[in-house]
CSV table of C-alpha atoms in Angstrom, one decimal:
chain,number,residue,atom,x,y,z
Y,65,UNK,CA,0.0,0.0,0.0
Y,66,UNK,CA,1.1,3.8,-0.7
Y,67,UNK,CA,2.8,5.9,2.2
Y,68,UNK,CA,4.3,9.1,3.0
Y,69,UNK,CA,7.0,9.0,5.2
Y,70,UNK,CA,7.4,12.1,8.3
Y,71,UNK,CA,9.8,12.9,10.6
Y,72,UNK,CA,8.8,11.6,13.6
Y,73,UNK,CA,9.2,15.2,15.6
Y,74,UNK,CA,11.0,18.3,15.3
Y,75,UNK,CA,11.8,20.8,17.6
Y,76,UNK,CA,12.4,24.8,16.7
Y,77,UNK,CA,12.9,27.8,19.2
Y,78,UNK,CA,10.4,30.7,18.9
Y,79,UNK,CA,10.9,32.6,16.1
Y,80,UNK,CA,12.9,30.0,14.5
Y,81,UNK,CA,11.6,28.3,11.2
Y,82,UNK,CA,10.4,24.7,11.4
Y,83,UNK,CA,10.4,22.9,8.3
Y,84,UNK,CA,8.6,19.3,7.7
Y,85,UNK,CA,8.7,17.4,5.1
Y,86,UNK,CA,6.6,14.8,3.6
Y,87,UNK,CA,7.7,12.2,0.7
Y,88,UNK,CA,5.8,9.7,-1.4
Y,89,UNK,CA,6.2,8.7,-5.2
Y,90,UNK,CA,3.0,9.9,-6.1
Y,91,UNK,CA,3.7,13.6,-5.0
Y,92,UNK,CA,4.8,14.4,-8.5
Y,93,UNK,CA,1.4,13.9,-9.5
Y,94,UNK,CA,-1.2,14.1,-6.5
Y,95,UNK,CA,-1.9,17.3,-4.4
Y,96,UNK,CA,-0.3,17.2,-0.8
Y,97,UNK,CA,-2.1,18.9,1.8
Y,98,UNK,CA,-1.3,19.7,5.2
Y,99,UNK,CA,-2.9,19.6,9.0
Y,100,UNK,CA,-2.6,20.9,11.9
Y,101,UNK,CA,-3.6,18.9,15.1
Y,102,UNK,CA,-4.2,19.7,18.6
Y,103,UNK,CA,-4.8,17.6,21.4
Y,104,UNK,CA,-7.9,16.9,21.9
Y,105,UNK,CA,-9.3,18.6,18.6
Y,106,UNK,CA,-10.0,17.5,15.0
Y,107,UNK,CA,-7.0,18.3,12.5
Y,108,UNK,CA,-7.8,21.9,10.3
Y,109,UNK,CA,-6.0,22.6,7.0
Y,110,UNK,CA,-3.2,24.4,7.1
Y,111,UNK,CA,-2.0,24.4,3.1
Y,112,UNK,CA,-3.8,22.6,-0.1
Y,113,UNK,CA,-2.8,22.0,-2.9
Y,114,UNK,CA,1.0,22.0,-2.2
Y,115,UNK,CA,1.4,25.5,-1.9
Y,116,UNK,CA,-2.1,26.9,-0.9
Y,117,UNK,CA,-3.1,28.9,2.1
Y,118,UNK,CA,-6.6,29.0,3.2
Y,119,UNK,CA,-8.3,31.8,4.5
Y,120,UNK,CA,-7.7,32.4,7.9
Y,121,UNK,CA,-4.6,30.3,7.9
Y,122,UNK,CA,-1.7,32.9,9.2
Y,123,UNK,CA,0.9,34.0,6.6
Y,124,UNK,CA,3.7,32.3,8.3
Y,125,UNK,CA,2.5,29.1,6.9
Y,126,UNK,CA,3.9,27.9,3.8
Y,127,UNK,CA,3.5,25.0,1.6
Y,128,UNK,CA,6.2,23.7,-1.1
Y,129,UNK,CA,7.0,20.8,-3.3
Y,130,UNK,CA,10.0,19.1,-5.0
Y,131,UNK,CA,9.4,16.0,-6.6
Y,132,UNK,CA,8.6,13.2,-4.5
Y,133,UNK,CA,9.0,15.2,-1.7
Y,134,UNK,CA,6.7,18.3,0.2
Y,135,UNK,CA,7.6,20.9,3.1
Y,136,UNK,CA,5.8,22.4,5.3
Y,137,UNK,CA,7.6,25.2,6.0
Y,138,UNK,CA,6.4,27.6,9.6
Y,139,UNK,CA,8.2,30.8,9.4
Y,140,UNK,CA,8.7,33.0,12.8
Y,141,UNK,CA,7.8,29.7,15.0
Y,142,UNK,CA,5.0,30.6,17.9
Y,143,UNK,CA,4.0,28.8,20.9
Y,144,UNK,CA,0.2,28.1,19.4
Y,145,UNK,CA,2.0,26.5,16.6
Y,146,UNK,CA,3.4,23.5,18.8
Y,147,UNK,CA,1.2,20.6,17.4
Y,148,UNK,CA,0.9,17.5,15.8
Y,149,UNK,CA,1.2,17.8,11.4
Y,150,UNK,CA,-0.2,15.5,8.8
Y,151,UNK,CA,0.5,15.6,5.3
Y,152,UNK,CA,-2.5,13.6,3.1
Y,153,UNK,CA,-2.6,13.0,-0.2
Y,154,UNK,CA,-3.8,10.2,-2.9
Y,155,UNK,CA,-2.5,7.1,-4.6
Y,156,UNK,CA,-1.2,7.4,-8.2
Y,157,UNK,CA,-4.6,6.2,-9.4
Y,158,UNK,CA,-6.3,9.2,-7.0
Y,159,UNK,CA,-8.6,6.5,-5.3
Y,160,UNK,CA,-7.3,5.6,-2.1
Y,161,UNK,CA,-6.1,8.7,0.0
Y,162,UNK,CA,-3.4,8.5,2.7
Y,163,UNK,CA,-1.6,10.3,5.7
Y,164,UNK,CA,1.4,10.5,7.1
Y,165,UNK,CA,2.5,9.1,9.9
Y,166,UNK,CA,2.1,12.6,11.2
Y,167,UNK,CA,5.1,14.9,12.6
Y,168,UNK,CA,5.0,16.3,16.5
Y,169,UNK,CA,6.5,20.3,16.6
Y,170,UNK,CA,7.7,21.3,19.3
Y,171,UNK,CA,8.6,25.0,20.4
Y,172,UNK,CA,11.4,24.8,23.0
S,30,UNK,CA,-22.0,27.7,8.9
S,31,UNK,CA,-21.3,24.3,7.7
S,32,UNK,CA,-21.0,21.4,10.8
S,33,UNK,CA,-20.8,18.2,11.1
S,34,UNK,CA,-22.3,16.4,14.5
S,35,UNK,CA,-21.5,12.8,15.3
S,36,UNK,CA,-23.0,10.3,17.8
S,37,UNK,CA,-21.7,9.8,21.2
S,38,UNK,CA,-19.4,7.2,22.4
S,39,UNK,CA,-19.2,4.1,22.4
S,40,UNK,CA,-18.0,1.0,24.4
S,41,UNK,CA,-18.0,-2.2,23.0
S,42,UNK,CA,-16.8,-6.4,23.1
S,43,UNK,CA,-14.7,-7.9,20.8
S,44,UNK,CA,-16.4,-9.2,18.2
S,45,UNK,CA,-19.5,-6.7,18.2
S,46,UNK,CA,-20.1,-4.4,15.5
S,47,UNK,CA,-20.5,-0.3,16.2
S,48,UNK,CA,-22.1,2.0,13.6
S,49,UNK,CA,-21.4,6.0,14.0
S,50,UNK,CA,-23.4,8.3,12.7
S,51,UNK,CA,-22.3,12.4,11.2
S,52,UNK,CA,-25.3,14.6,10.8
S,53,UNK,CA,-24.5,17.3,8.2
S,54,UNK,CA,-25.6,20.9,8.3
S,55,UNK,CA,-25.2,24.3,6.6
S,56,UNK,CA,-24.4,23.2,2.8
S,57,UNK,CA,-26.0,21.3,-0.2
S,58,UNK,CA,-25.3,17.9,1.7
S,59,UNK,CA,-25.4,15.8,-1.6
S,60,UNK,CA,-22.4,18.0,-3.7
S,61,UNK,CA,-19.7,17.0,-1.0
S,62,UNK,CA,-18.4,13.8,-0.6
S,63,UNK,CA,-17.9,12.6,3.1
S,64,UNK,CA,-14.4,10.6,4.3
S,65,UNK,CA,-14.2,8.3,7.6
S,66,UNK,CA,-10.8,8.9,9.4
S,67,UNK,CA,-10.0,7.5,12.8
S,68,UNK,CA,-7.0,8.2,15.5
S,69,UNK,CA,-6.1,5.4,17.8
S,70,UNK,CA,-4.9,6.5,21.0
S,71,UNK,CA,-1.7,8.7,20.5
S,72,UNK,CA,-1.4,7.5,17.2
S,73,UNK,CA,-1.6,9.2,13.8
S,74,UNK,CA,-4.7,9.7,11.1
S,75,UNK,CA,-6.0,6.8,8.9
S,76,UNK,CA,-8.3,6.6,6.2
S,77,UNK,CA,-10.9,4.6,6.5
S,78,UNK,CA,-13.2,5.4,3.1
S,79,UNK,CA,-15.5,7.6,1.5
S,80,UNK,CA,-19.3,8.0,0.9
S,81,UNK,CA,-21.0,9.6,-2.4
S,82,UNK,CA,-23.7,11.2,-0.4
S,83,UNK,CA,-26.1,11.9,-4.1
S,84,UNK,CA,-26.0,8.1,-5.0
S,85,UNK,CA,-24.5,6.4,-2.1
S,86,UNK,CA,-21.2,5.0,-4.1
S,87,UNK,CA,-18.7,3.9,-2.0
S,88,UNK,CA,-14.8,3.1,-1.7
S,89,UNK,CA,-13.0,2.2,1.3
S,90,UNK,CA,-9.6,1.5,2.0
S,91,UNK,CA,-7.9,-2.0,1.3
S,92,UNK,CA,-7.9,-2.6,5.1
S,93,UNK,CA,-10.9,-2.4,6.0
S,94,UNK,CA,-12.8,-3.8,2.9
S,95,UNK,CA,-15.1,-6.6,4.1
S,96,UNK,CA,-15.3,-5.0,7.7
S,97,UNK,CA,-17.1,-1.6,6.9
S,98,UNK,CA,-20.1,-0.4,5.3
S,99,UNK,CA,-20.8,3.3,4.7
S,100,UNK,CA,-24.3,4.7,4.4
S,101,UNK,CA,-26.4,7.8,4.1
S,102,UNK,CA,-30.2,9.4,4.5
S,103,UNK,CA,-30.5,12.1,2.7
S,104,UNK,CA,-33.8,12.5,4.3
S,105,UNK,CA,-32.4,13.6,7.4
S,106,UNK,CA,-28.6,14.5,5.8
S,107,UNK,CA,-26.7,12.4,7.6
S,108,UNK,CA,-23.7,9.9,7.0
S,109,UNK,CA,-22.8,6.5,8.7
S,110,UNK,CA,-20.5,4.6,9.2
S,111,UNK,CA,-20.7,0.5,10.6
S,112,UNK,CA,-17.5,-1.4,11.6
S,113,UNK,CA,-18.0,-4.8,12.1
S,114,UNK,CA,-15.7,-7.6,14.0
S,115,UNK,CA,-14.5,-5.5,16.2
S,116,UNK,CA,-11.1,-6.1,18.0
S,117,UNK,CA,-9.1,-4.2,20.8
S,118,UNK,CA,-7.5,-2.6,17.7
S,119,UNK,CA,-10.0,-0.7,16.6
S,120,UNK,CA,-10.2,1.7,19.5
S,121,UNK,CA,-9.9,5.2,18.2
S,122,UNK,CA,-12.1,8.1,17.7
S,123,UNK,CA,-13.8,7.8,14.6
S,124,UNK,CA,-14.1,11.2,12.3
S,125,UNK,CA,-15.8,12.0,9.8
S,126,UNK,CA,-15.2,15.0,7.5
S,127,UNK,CA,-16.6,16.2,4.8
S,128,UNK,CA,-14.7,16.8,1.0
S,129,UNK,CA,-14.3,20.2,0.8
S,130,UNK,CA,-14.8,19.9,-3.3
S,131,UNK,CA,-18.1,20.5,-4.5
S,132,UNK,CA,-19.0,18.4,-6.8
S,133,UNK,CA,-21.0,20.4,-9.2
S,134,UNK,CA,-17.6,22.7,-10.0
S,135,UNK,CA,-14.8,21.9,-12.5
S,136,UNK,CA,-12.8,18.9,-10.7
S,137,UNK,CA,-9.8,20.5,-8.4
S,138,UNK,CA,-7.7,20.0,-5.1
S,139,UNK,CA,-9.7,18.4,-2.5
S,140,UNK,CA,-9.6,18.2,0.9
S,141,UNK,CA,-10.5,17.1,4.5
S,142,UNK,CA,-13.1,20.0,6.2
S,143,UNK,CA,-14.3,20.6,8.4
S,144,UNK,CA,-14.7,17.7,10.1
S,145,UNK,CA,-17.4,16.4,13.0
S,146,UNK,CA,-16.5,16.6,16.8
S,147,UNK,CA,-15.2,12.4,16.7
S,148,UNK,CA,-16.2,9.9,18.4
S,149,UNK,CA,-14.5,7.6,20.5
S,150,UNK,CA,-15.2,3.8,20.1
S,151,UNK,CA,-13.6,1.3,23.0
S,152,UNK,CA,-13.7,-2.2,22.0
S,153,UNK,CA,-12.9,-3.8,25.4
S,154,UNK,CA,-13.9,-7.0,27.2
């Protein structure tokens, strides 16, 4: 079955930039998106569409992609952005859809 | 706005079957396709399927084919989901969220939102 593979965690001071990234073979040609997950809530969208930044979404949140490979990138870290991240996307055929293992930030 | 409210939790014994329901309001519930997602306990998101609400068409994920069975009443707009054999594994809370694509536009990116409240299942002797 398809995957995309996580870091397991990483860590950023405040202000710092985190960057996550997300591979799978079928990034070249499936959207990735991104979520942000609190405890205790359901995830919310963070980027679509590789690069795409909802409405409401601060600016500091940035989506890119590179081949098989995706980034979530958090610009000028803050301590409401420490969280569990999920990147989702689709097969190559676009049927079955598929997270990440997810990635826990943390802001020291 | 547009919400989604599931049913309350559940406990349950191996072998038992649970079925979860997701109430939709606030849009045109049969242009947005619905997903299942569930969390086990500190773990990550999983994919569990997705409903057609308009004609009820179905696909679920290779793992749980044979085990779950999506439905929906569009009478009273709402989305379930049944998961059947149950084991100690499938403790999690249960999600469902709807596509954010409308169906009725030119295809495009698609999504996950916003999604119901969960709902946690135990499956415990």
């Amino acid at each position: 079955s398809y995957e995309l593979t996580q870091p397991p965690s990483v860590s950023v001071s405040p202000g710092q930039t985190a960057r996550i990234t997300c591979s799978g073979d079928a990034l070249p040609n499936q959207f990735a998106y991104w979520y942000q997950q609190k405890p205790g809530q359901a995830p919310v969208v963070v980027i679509y569409a590789d690069t795409e930044r909802p409405s409401g979404i601060p600016e500091r949140f940035a989506g890119s992609s590179s081949g098989t490979t995706v980034t979530l990138t958090i610009s000028g870290v803050q301590a409401e952005d420490e969280a569990d991240y999920y990147c989702q996307s689709a097969d190559s055929s676009a049927a079955y859809r598929v997270f990440g293992g997810g990635t826990k930030l943390t802001v020291l | 706005q547009v919400q989604l409210v599931q049913s309350g939790a559940e406990m349950k014994k191996p072998g038992a079957s649970v079925k979860v329901s997701c109430k939709a309001s606030g849009y045109t519930f049969i242009n947005h396709y619905m997903h299942w997602v569930r969390q086990a306990p500190g773990q990550g998101l999983e994919w569990m399927g997705i409903i057609n609400p308009n004609d009820g068409s179905t696909h679920y994920a290779q793992k749980f084919q044979g085990r779950v069975t999506m439905t929906r009443d569009t009478s009273t707009r709402t989305v379930y989901m049944e998961l059947i054999s149950l084991t100690s594994e499938d403790t999690a809370v249960y999600y469902c969220a709807r596509d954010s694509r409308d169906t009725t536009m030119v295809r495009g990116p698609s999504w996950f939102g916003p999604w119901g409240q969960g709902t946690l299942v135990t499956v415990s002797s």
